[in-house]
Amino acid sequence: MSNLAENIIPDQEPKIVIRNIGRTFHIKKSPAGPHDFVALQEISLEVQKGEFVALVGPSGCGKSTLLDILAGLAKPNSGAVFIDGKQVTGPALDRGIVLQGYALFPWRTVRQNVEFGLEIKKVAKGERREISTRFIDLVGLKGFEDRFPHELSGGMKQRVAIARALAYDPEVLLMDEPFAAVDAQTRETLQDELLRIWEETRKTIIFVTHSIEEAVFLADRVAVLTANPGTVREIVPIDLPRPRQNSDIRSSPEFGWTRHKIWELLQNQPPADHRAGEQRPVADAISPSAAL
Amino acid sequence: MACAKKGGDAVRPYTRSSDMADTSIKEPFWSPARHLDKLSIVLFFAAWEAAPRLGGIVETFIAPPSLVLKTLVELFRQGEMLGHVTISLSRAVSGFGVAALVAIPLGFLLGGGFRTFERLVAPVLRFLGQVNPFSLFSLFVLLFGIGEFSKGAMIFWVSLWPILFNTINGVKSIDPLLVKSARSMGTGLTTLFFKVILPAASPGIFHGLKLGSGTAFFMLIAAEMIGASRGLGWLVWNAQINFQMPQLFAATVLISVLGLSLNFTFGALEEKLTGWRRKSAGES
Ligand SMILES: Nc1ncnc2c1ncn2[C@@H]1O[C@H](COP(=O)(O)OP(=O)(O)O)[C@@H](O)[C@H]1O
Ligand SMILES: [Mg+2]
């Protein structure tokens, strides 16, 4: 399989257009008194149909805030998001979101969790069952349909969350640090499986992570974000061959070089001169394993 | 594209620790250890039966279980008992039912929609919840007379607070991430309420209902002892002033049994409807 980026027709209209997004929080209670905190400033990004874009950045740089805006769960103070040329005004089933934390409904079984979006979409019961069976199978949870979330391991819960977001067939999948809470080995398994699912379903994916390694392994392009205020510092194309799953691509020199380049981008962040006192080394905010 | 699964994550055999504990530690049926808890009940009844006969305690004060059982059967035979049970239960159910109908929606409003208002009125509510119902009973009698209404009002009052406070807590403790997750799928407000808010708050509500039903029954007997001409509480009171110890004991035992079955029913219902919560909280 060739690199997906080569298959994209350049003059095709982008699937997602993020234009000059700004988001300010009004902080009422703080030692410094009430003030406005700029979480995102002039964020612009275009994502092609079927593309896999990762967002990396230190914790607190506004990744979740940006994803909430893409999901339609929060409104930007300035700028706009367009999907297929239509402005996003609220949440809808054209976008599937996997939130930070599993957010599974504890009173619903695996199957009932996966069927939630289908119920909202008012899909008939028989069809619902058929679809949920297919997606539970896709994420490798066959035989676990009737388990409750508390009867699953962290990795399995994450698979359910992914199946739930995929089941109502959104064209865009937004994922917020989905693998942050699972152990290293499960994490690599899930990364492999996500790439397999992506190739099977051809979704457009925006994947938030604070692990550089994860971003390089998964994405076609990595958007490097910086904090205070959250801005896109650079967009790095990842020219590694696909399929990458079940390969030792992680130990290839190209992989190491790309990873190092992003690490450097995060290291040499321009000092935010207007609040130099607050500035801390960005590398500290990135998980040490990610920088290795 | 097929790919073999690395790592043991999905193929990890499923074991629930509580299941294991149940099967592996359980003693065989004939083992005395299995029946230790029943033994205490048997011993208790044996001592109760024996004490009056051995003359340690005078039979006029303590009726032995055999006599209590006989009296119970007789009271039911005479057809009077069923009437007392029915009237007591219907009082408890109506007072409790109205309290639930008021407290649950109010709890949702205070715990969900009007948080600031809830913070404002919480101290007053806490205070009202602590007001001793017996001191209120005389007020209810003054206001509503000695009839059914004042007893109903008392049951209403005592079951209202545990249901209200636990509903508020249940609604407040809903994980906002679940609401966010549902909203991200475009869930409308009505659907959000019935598919997310209500089930997520149900453990709190059920806890309140269970507590409320217990207090309601307890207080009912007390209220009937103070001012009633029928009902189980009245039966106890009547037996007491006429010094009919077997009747007194029979009514008391019946009340305990009814109270226990009420508790058991709510417990079973709670387990059935919100068992997912108990397990996910890690209790075994
Ligand atoms: N509701 C909010 N009110 C005030 N500040 C917020 C709110 N949500 C996020 N923030 C702030 O905005 C910044 C970005 O948060 P977030 O998007 O969660 O970061 P990330 O996901 O990259 O770790 C953080 O500094 C956070 O404290
Ligand atoms: Mg985040």
XYZ file of C-alpha atoms and ligand atoms in Angstrom:
604
model
C 0.000 0.000 0.000
C 1.360 3.400 -0.878
C 1.457 6.366 1.396
C -2.008 7.772 1.689
C -0.841 11.354 1.331
C 0.128 10.607 -2.292
C -3.396 9.496 -3.106
C -4.939 12.800 -2.184
C -5.898 14.960 -5.103
C -4.413 18.343 -4.227
C -7.253 20.517 -5.498
C -9.919 18.469 -3.744
C -11.839 20.413 -1.135
C -10.554 19.541 2.350
C -12.817 17.441 4.573
C -12.188 19.642 7.597
C -11.227 23.290 7.559
C -10.227 24.865 10.853
C -9.951 28.589 10.346
C -8.431 31.016 12.854
C -9.893 29.396 15.922
C -9.521 31.372 19.155
C -10.801 30.364 22.546
C -10.542 32.419 25.702
C -11.601 31.331 29.166
C -12.619 33.902 31.687
C -10.945 32.902 34.948
C -12.890 34.269 37.901
C -10.968 32.766 40.784
C -7.193 32.932 40.670
C -4.447 34.452 42.816
C -3.892 37.004 40.062
C -7.519 38.071 40.212
C -10.107 37.639 37.469
C -8.541 37.594 34.017
C -8.927 36.169 30.539
C -6.879 33.093 29.705
C -6.140 32.514 26.037
C -6.301 28.725 25.545
C -6.234 28.754 21.739
C -5.049 31.480 19.395
C -5.409 31.584 15.637
C -5.456 27.849 15.086
C -5.729 26.956 11.413
C -5.544 23.492 9.919
C -6.931 21.695 6.897
C -7.499 17.967 6.903
C -8.120 15.948 3.741
C -10.705 13.244 3.429
C -9.369 9.928 4.723
C -6.338 11.570 6.267
C -4.912 10.701 9.679
C -3.730 13.821 11.482
C -2.217 13.768 14.952
C -2.082 16.748 17.301
C 0.812 16.738 19.757
C 1.597 19.280 22.372
C 2.306 19.651 26.050
C -0.444 19.101 28.513
C -2.590 22.219 28.862
C -1.892 23.579 25.375
C -5.550 23.337 24.416
C -5.773 19.997 22.599
C -8.969 18.917 24.342
C -10.419 22.393 23.956
C -9.780 22.265 20.215
C -11.329 18.805 19.937
C -14.417 19.964 21.852
C -14.809 22.775 19.341
C -14.454 20.337 16.422
C -17.059 18.089 18.060
C -19.404 21.046 18.414
C -19.468 20.674 22.192
C -17.911 24.104 22.700
C -18.008 27.311 20.703
C -14.873 29.192 19.674
C -14.644 32.885 20.550
C -13.382 33.562 17.063
C -12.952 31.678 13.827
C -14.955 28.721 12.557
C -14.780 25.034 11.718
C -16.137 23.690 8.430
C -16.801 20.069 7.582
C -17.471 19.458 3.883
C -17.772 23.211 3.552
C -20.544 23.420 6.144
C -19.933 25.318 9.354
C -20.042 23.301 12.570
C -22.672 24.703 14.927
C -23.192 21.816 17.335
C -22.640 18.129 17.910
C -23.916 15.737 15.249
C -23.505 12.144 14.168
C -21.215 13.074 11.253
C -18.427 13.199 13.834
C -17.574 10.415 16.228
C -15.657 11.365 19.336
C -13.607 9.240 21.697
C -13.197 11.382 24.792
C -10.238 11.545 27.144
C -11.241 8.850 29.671
C -13.472 6.009 28.514
C -16.852 7.643 29.244
C -18.704 4.344 28.829
C -22.177 4.114 30.323
C -21.657 1.796 33.309
C -25.286 0.573 33.300
C -25.060 -0.580 29.699
C -23.402 -3.722 28.430
C -20.723 -3.603 25.750
C -23.397 -4.128 23.094
C -25.735 -1.519 24.547
C -22.880 0.975 24.768
C -21.968 0.411 21.137
C -25.628 0.793 20.150
C -26.103 4.131 21.946
C -25.484 6.340 18.919
C -27.639 4.044 16.779
C -30.528 4.498 19.223
C -30.086 8.261 18.933
C -30.081 7.824 15.160
C -33.325 5.797 15.558
C -31.967 2.748 13.770
C -34.345 -0.228 14.023
C -33.534 -2.878 16.603
C -32.586 -5.697 14.253
C -30.274 -3.523 12.213
C -28.817 -2.082 15.395
C -27.879 -5.522 16.565
C -26.330 -6.389 13.245
C -24.222 -3.225 13.221
C -23.098 -3.557 16.841
C -22.088 -7.162 16.220
C -19.971 -6.045 13.284
C -18.186 -3.280 15.201
C -17.660 -5.319 18.364
C -16.049 -7.859 16.073
C -13.960 -5.158 14.383
C -12.395 -4.048 17.670
C -11.761 -7.659 18.703
C -14.337 -7.959 21.479
C -16.381 -10.829 20.107
C -17.735 -12.850 23.012
C -17.744 -9.866 25.371
C -21.053 -8.377 24.147
C -22.914 -8.862 27.411
C -20.207 -7.701 29.773
C -20.590 -4.499 31.730
C -17.765 -1.913 31.577
C -16.603 -2.767 35.104
C -15.961 -6.302 33.926
C -13.444 -5.155 31.294
C -9.775 -4.196 31.377
C -8.709 -0.666 30.459
C -7.708 -1.673 26.946
C -11.017 -3.411 26.366
C -12.961 -0.374 27.596
C -11.028 1.715 25.095
C -12.000 -0.685 22.317
C -15.652 -0.339 23.306
C -15.345 3.452 23.208
C -13.867 3.220 19.703
C -16.565 0.796 18.542
C -19.248 3.093 19.961
C -17.835 6.082 18.079
C -17.564 4.093 14.838
C -20.919 2.305 14.997
C -23.087 5.187 13.803
C -20.768 5.562 10.846
C -19.388 9.097 11.253
C -17.087 10.286 8.498
C -14.770 11.980 10.953
C -13.330 10.377 14.058
C -12.011 12.675 16.793
C -9.897 10.964 19.440
C -8.592 12.613 22.596
C -5.610 10.797 24.088
C -7.469 7.512 23.760
C -4.548 5.289 24.709
C -3.065 7.412 27.479
C -4.452 5.308 30.316
C -3.435 1.819 29.165
C -0.157 -0.022 29.689
C 2.619 0.158 27.096
C 2.025 -3.216 25.485
C -1.751 -2.820 25.200
C -1.083 0.614 23.809
C 0.984 -0.742 20.917
C -1.669 -3.367 20.215
C -4.375 -0.713 20.135
C -2.284 1.491 17.849
C -1.880 -1.403 15.406
C -5.576 -2.106 15.520
C -6.538 1.516 15.070
C -4.462 1.636 11.877
C -6.133 -1.554 10.676
C -9.604 -0.149 11.464
C -8.717 3.146 9.789
C -7.630 1.324 6.647
C -10.793 -0.799 6.678
C -13.198 2.070 7.283
C -11.439 4.980 5.510
C -12.397 7.520 8.172
C -10.837 10.933 8.520
C -9.127 10.873 11.898
C -7.895 13.658 14.156
C -5.950 12.045 16.937
C -4.784 13.959 20.008
C -1.833 12.634 21.962
C 1.027 13.893 24.049
C 3.255 11.050 22.917
C 5.499 11.985 20.010
C 6.166 8.342 19.211
C 2.454 7.564 18.969
C 1.841 10.564 16.710
C 4.683 9.609 14.325
C 3.643 5.968 14.221
C -0.004 6.678 13.397
C -0.302 9.862 11.411
C 0.070 11.135 7.876
C 0.785 14.556 9.320
C 1.548 15.736 12.830
C 0.453 19.182 13.970
C 2.800 20.365 16.709
C 1.039 22.654 19.174
C 2.634 24.980 21.665
C 1.148 26.364 24.855
C 0.502 29.835 26.265
C -1.336 30.553 24.078
C -2.130 27.344 22.186
C -1.008 27.748 18.589
C 0.062 25.465 15.758
C 3.843 25.695 15.657
C 4.440 23.504 12.650
C 2.789 20.759 10.643
C 5.195 17.875 10.021
C 4.433 15.430 7.196
C 5.293 11.840 8.139
C 6.734 10.084 5.087
C 6.917 6.615 6.534
C 5.638 3.704 4.418
C 2.338 2.006 5.205
C 1.141 -0.409 6.423
C 3.039 0.370 9.602
C 1.224 -2.017 11.927
C 2.970 -5.246 12.909
C 6.265 -3.921 11.600
C 9.402 -2.799 13.343
C 9.098 0.617 11.784
C 9.630 2.140 15.212
C 13.265 1.110 15.117
C 13.925 2.467 11.621
C 16.241 5.478 11.280
C 13.534 7.512 9.480
C 11.203 6.994 12.427
C 13.857 8.093 14.883
C 14.740 11.102 12.822
C 11.121 12.284 12.515
C 10.524 11.734 16.181
C 13.607 13.760 17.020
C 12.537 16.588 14.750
C 9.188 16.912 16.534
C 10.887 16.641 19.890
C 13.126 19.549 18.913
C 10.171 21.599 17.774
C 8.620 21.109 21.184
C 11.922 21.857 22.913
C 12.745 25.103 21.164
C 9.478 26.789 21.728
C 9.798 30.541 21.420
C 9.617 32.045 24.909
C 6.280 33.704 25.524
C 7.786 37.102 26.315
C 4.603 38.541 27.789
C 4.668 36.005 30.619
C 8.274 34.897 30.717
C 8.134 34.300 34.451
C 5.534 31.557 34.102
C 7.361 29.760 31.340
C 8.550 26.264 32.153
C 10.555 23.949 29.881
C 8.047 22.397 27.531
C 9.900 19.096 27.474
C 9.034 18.652 31.127
C 5.383 18.820 30.285
C 5.754 16.086 27.674
C 5.864 12.603 29.088
C 9.465 11.397 29.316
C 8.678 8.166 27.479
C 7.304 10.201 24.604
C 10.552 12.046 24.158
C 12.702 8.935 24.162
C -6.376 -6.652 6.394
C -6.084 -9.373 8.950
C -3.631 -9.047 11.726
C -2.890 -11.393 14.555
C -3.498 -9.876 17.933
C -0.393 -9.063 19.880
C -0.503 -8.856 23.621
C -2.926 -10.697 25.809
C -5.423 -7.922 26.185
C -8.503 -9.163 24.395
C -7.868 -12.832 24.995
C -7.278 -12.444 28.700
C -9.678 -14.879 30.330
C -12.388 -13.123 32.214
C -12.553 -13.628 35.930
C -14.422 -11.573 38.419
C -12.820 -11.633 41.814
C -16.159 -11.856 43.603
C -17.111 -14.922 41.558
C -13.909 -16.596 42.542
C -14.436 -15.804 46.180
C -17.943 -17.244 46.000
C -16.981 -20.561 44.531
C -13.578 -21.294 45.933
C -14.104 -20.314 49.554
C -17.619 -21.723 49.920
C -17.785 -24.652 52.313
C -19.665 -27.829 51.385
C -23.314 -27.993 52.398
C -22.774 -30.328 55.345
C -20.031 -28.207 56.822
C -21.050 -26.511 60.091
C -19.310 -23.319 58.954
C -21.941 -22.844 56.231
C -24.710 -22.699 58.825
C -23.097 -20.588 61.485
C -25.348 -17.597 60.802
C -28.507 -19.696 61.011
C -27.274 -21.211 64.248
C -27.450 -17.914 66.075
C -31.128 -17.507 65.107
C -31.940 -21.042 66.251
C -30.128 -20.481 69.534
C -31.952 -17.197 70.029
C -35.360 -18.799 69.578
C -34.397 -21.746 71.786
C -33.356 -19.422 74.579
C -36.495 -17.360 74.138
C -38.643 -20.506 74.288
C -36.790 -21.945 77.253
C -36.453 -18.872 79.453
C -40.118 -18.490 80.496
C -40.501 -22.272 80.981
C -37.433 -22.549 83.160
C -39.032 -19.915 85.348
C -36.121 -17.535 85.066
C -38.449 -14.927 83.648
C -42.147 -14.794 84.407
C -44.381 -15.967 81.609
C -46.671 -12.963 81.980
C -43.821 -10.708 80.845
C -42.252 -12.764 78.085
C -44.383 -14.931 75.805
C -42.448 -17.872 74.317
C -42.293 -18.135 70.493
C -44.661 -21.100 70.413
C -47.339 -19.031 72.155
C -46.588 -16.004 69.948
C -47.060 -18.141 66.853
C -50.310 -19.569 68.188
C -51.601 -16.076 68.995
C -50.623 -14.857 65.535
C -52.490 -17.694 63.849
C -55.527 -17.038 66.038
C -55.488 -13.317 65.299
C -55.411 -14.053 61.585
C -58.174 -16.692 61.969
C -60.429 -14.167 63.658
C -60.008 -12.109 60.494
C -59.065 -9.001 62.425
C -55.325 -9.107 61.794
C -55.501 -8.788 58.028
C -57.440 -5.562 58.487
C -54.732 -4.118 60.728
C -51.976 -5.134 58.335
C -53.853 -3.706 55.347
C -54.586 -0.381 56.980
C -50.984 0.004 58.202
C -49.528 -0.893 54.831
C -51.869 1.382 52.907
C -50.982 4.284 55.224
C -47.272 3.610 54.737
C -47.574 3.176 50.984
C -49.635 6.321 50.383
C -47.456 8.580 52.548
C -44.299 7.098 51.092
C -45.624 7.192 47.529
C -46.543 10.864 47.694
C -43.173 11.635 49.275
C -41.380 9.840 46.417
C -43.496 11.669 43.821
C -42.538 15.006 45.366
C -38.942 14.299 46.392
C -37.584 12.717 43.187
C -38.557 15.517 40.752
C -37.595 18.129 43.353
C -34.247 16.376 43.819
C -33.616 16.500 40.063
C -34.440 20.201 39.954
C -32.257 21.057 42.933
C -29.374 18.726 42.057
C -29.395 19.414 38.330
C -30.969 22.612 37.081
C -30.864 24.954 40.023
C -27.526 24.337 41.682
C -27.136 27.872 42.999
C -30.630 27.764 44.431
C -29.843 24.386 45.974
C -26.777 25.833 47.691
C -28.980 28.609 49.012
C -31.700 26.388 50.467
C -29.553 23.390 51.476
C -29.058 24.514 55.122
C -32.808 25.026 55.553
C -33.527 21.626 54.021
C -30.935 19.971 56.274
C -32.542 21.638 59.265
C -36.043 20.552 58.255
C -34.772 17.027 57.671
C -33.494 16.948 61.233
C -36.763 18.138 62.792
C -38.019 15.401 65.077
C -41.155 13.950 63.511
C -42.733 13.249 66.914
C -42.713 16.881 67.864
C -44.283 17.582 64.488
C -46.937 14.921 64.951
C -48.769 16.989 67.547
C -48.627 19.903 65.111
C -50.046 17.691 62.349
C -52.817 16.570 64.695
C -53.582 20.212 65.494
C -53.629 21.096 61.815
C -55.248 18.040 60.261
C -57.015 16.405 63.209
C -56.481 12.862 64.475
C -57.672 11.239 61.216
C -55.844 9.505 58.404
C -54.419 12.707 56.994
C -52.186 13.562 59.920
C -50.702 10.057 59.928
C -50.207 10.272 56.166
C -48.550 13.663 56.590
C -46.165 12.232 59.160
C -45.129 9.343 56.907
C -44.765 11.807 54.055
C -42.565 14.028 56.188
C -40.175 11.339 57.374
C -39.727 9.635 54.005
C -39.430 12.894 52.055
C -35.975 13.862 53.334
C -33.917 10.739 52.709
C -35.371 10.476 49.192
C -34.772 14.164 48.480
C -31.212 14.306 49.813
C -30.160 11.091 48.109
C -31.710 12.117 44.786
C -29.846 15.446 44.964
C -26.608 13.617 45.709
C -27.285 11.071 42.970
C -27.852 13.794 40.389
C -24.853 15.808 41.552
C -22.512 12.838 41.370
C -23.282 12.089 37.706
C -20.009 11.911 35.785
C -20.052 14.986 33.482
C -18.012 12.986 30.989
C -21.028 10.701 30.401
C -23.234 13.686 29.656
C -20.557 15.095 27.351
C -20.213 11.756 25.620
C -23.963 11.509 25.014
C -24.149 15.119 23.839
C -21.337 14.500 21.374
C -23.634 12.001 19.663
C -26.251 14.696 19.232
C -28.509 13.480 22.029
C -31.487 15.783 22.626
C -32.493 16.938 26.096
C -35.364 14.481 26.645
C -33.313 11.510 25.465
C -30.377 12.717 27.529
C -32.584 12.713 30.607
C -34.067 9.266 30.139
C -31.018 7.511 28.725
C -28.236 9.115 30.761
C -29.260 11.357 33.682
C -31.942 9.059 35.090
C -29.960 5.799 34.997
C -26.819 7.554 36.241
C -28.722 9.012 39.206
C -30.687 5.838 39.938
C -28.304 4.383 42.580
C -28.755 7.528 44.673
C -32.518 7.525 44.168
C -32.806 3.881 45.143
C -30.684 4.358 48.189
C -33.044 7.153 49.224
C -36.136 5.039 48.553
C -34.736 2.199 50.634
C -33.899 4.472 53.552
C -37.226 6.267 53.197
C -39.270 3.079 53.203
C -37.557 1.898 56.371
C -38.143 5.149 58.216
C -41.704 5.362 56.909
C -42.612 1.968 58.299
C -40.857 2.610 61.593
C -42.565 5.958 62.085
C -45.931 4.609 61.054
C -45.989 2.141 63.926
C -45.028 4.951 66.280
C -47.732 7.243 64.890
C -50.344 4.513 65.221
C -49.362 4.019 68.827
C -49.989 7.674 69.561
C -53.240 8.254 67.772
C -55.140 5.548 65.891
C -57.976 3.093 66.367
C -56.694 0.493 63.929
C -53.388 -0.733 62.528
C -50.402 -2.665 63.811
C -49.127 0.155 66.002
C -52.527 0.458 67.617
C -52.524 -3.329 68.186
C -49.251 -3.089 70.078
C -50.499 -0.158 72.106
C -53.842 -1.839 72.814
C -52.198 -5.075 73.928
C -49.879 -3.074 76.137
C -52.579 -1.186 78.055
C -54.657 -4.383 78.417
C -51.548 -6.289 79.500
C -52.003 -8.978 76.818
C -48.398 -10.070 76.429
C -48.947 -12.721 73.699
C -50.796 -10.176 71.492
C -48.085 -7.592 72.134
C -45.396 -10.031 71.084
C -47.384 -11.302 68.111
C -47.865 -7.779 66.758
C -44.215 -6.893 67.377
C -42.970 -9.969 65.543
C -45.280 -9.301 62.632
C -44.049 -5.720 62.398
C -40.430 -6.897 62.343
C -41.175 -9.462 59.653
C -42.977 -6.864 57.524
C -40.132 -4.405 58.022
C -37.575 -7.025 57.032
C -39.479 -8.040 53.908
C -39.826 -4.383 52.916
C -36.085 -3.967 53.288
C -35.456 -7.174 51.375
C -37.797 -6.185 48.533
C -36.123 -2.816 48.074
C -32.701 -4.404 48.370
C -33.523 -6.961 45.673
C -35.035 -4.273 43.440
C -31.990 -2.077 43.925
C -29.651 -4.942 43.112
C -31.619 -5.802 39.991
C -31.882 -2.262 38.647
C -28.585 -0.749 39.756
C -26.381 -3.780 40.360
C -23.882 -2.481 37.787
C -23.045 0.325 40.166
C -22.460 -1.801 43.231
C -20.015 -3.951 41.313
C -18.246 -1.115 39.587
C -17.681 0.507 42.957
C -15.560 -2.523 43.770
C -17.743 -3.937 46.533
C -18.003 -7.663 46.732
N -13.688 25.329 31.243
C -12.480 25.891 31.417
N -12.344 27.000 32.180
C -11.141 27.568 32.356
N -10.005 27.108 31.821
C -10.069 26.022 31.052
C -11.309 25.343 30.811
N -11.070 24.272 30.017
C -9.749 24.288 29.779
N -9.145 25.330 30.391
C -7.714 25.665 30.326
O -7.345 25.722 28.988
C -6.067 25.099 28.806
C -6.171 23.989 27.795
O -6.877 22.898 28.359
P -7.042 21.529 27.584
O -7.652 21.799 26.266
O -7.740 20.584 28.460
O -5.514 21.094 27.403
P -4.910 19.713 26.898
O -6.034 18.834 26.473
O -3.991 20.076 25.796
O -4.154 19.137 28.058
C -5.598 24.642 30.166
O -4.694 25.588 30.673
C -6.857 24.616 30.987
O -6.570 24.920 32.310
Mg -6.662 16.989 27.187
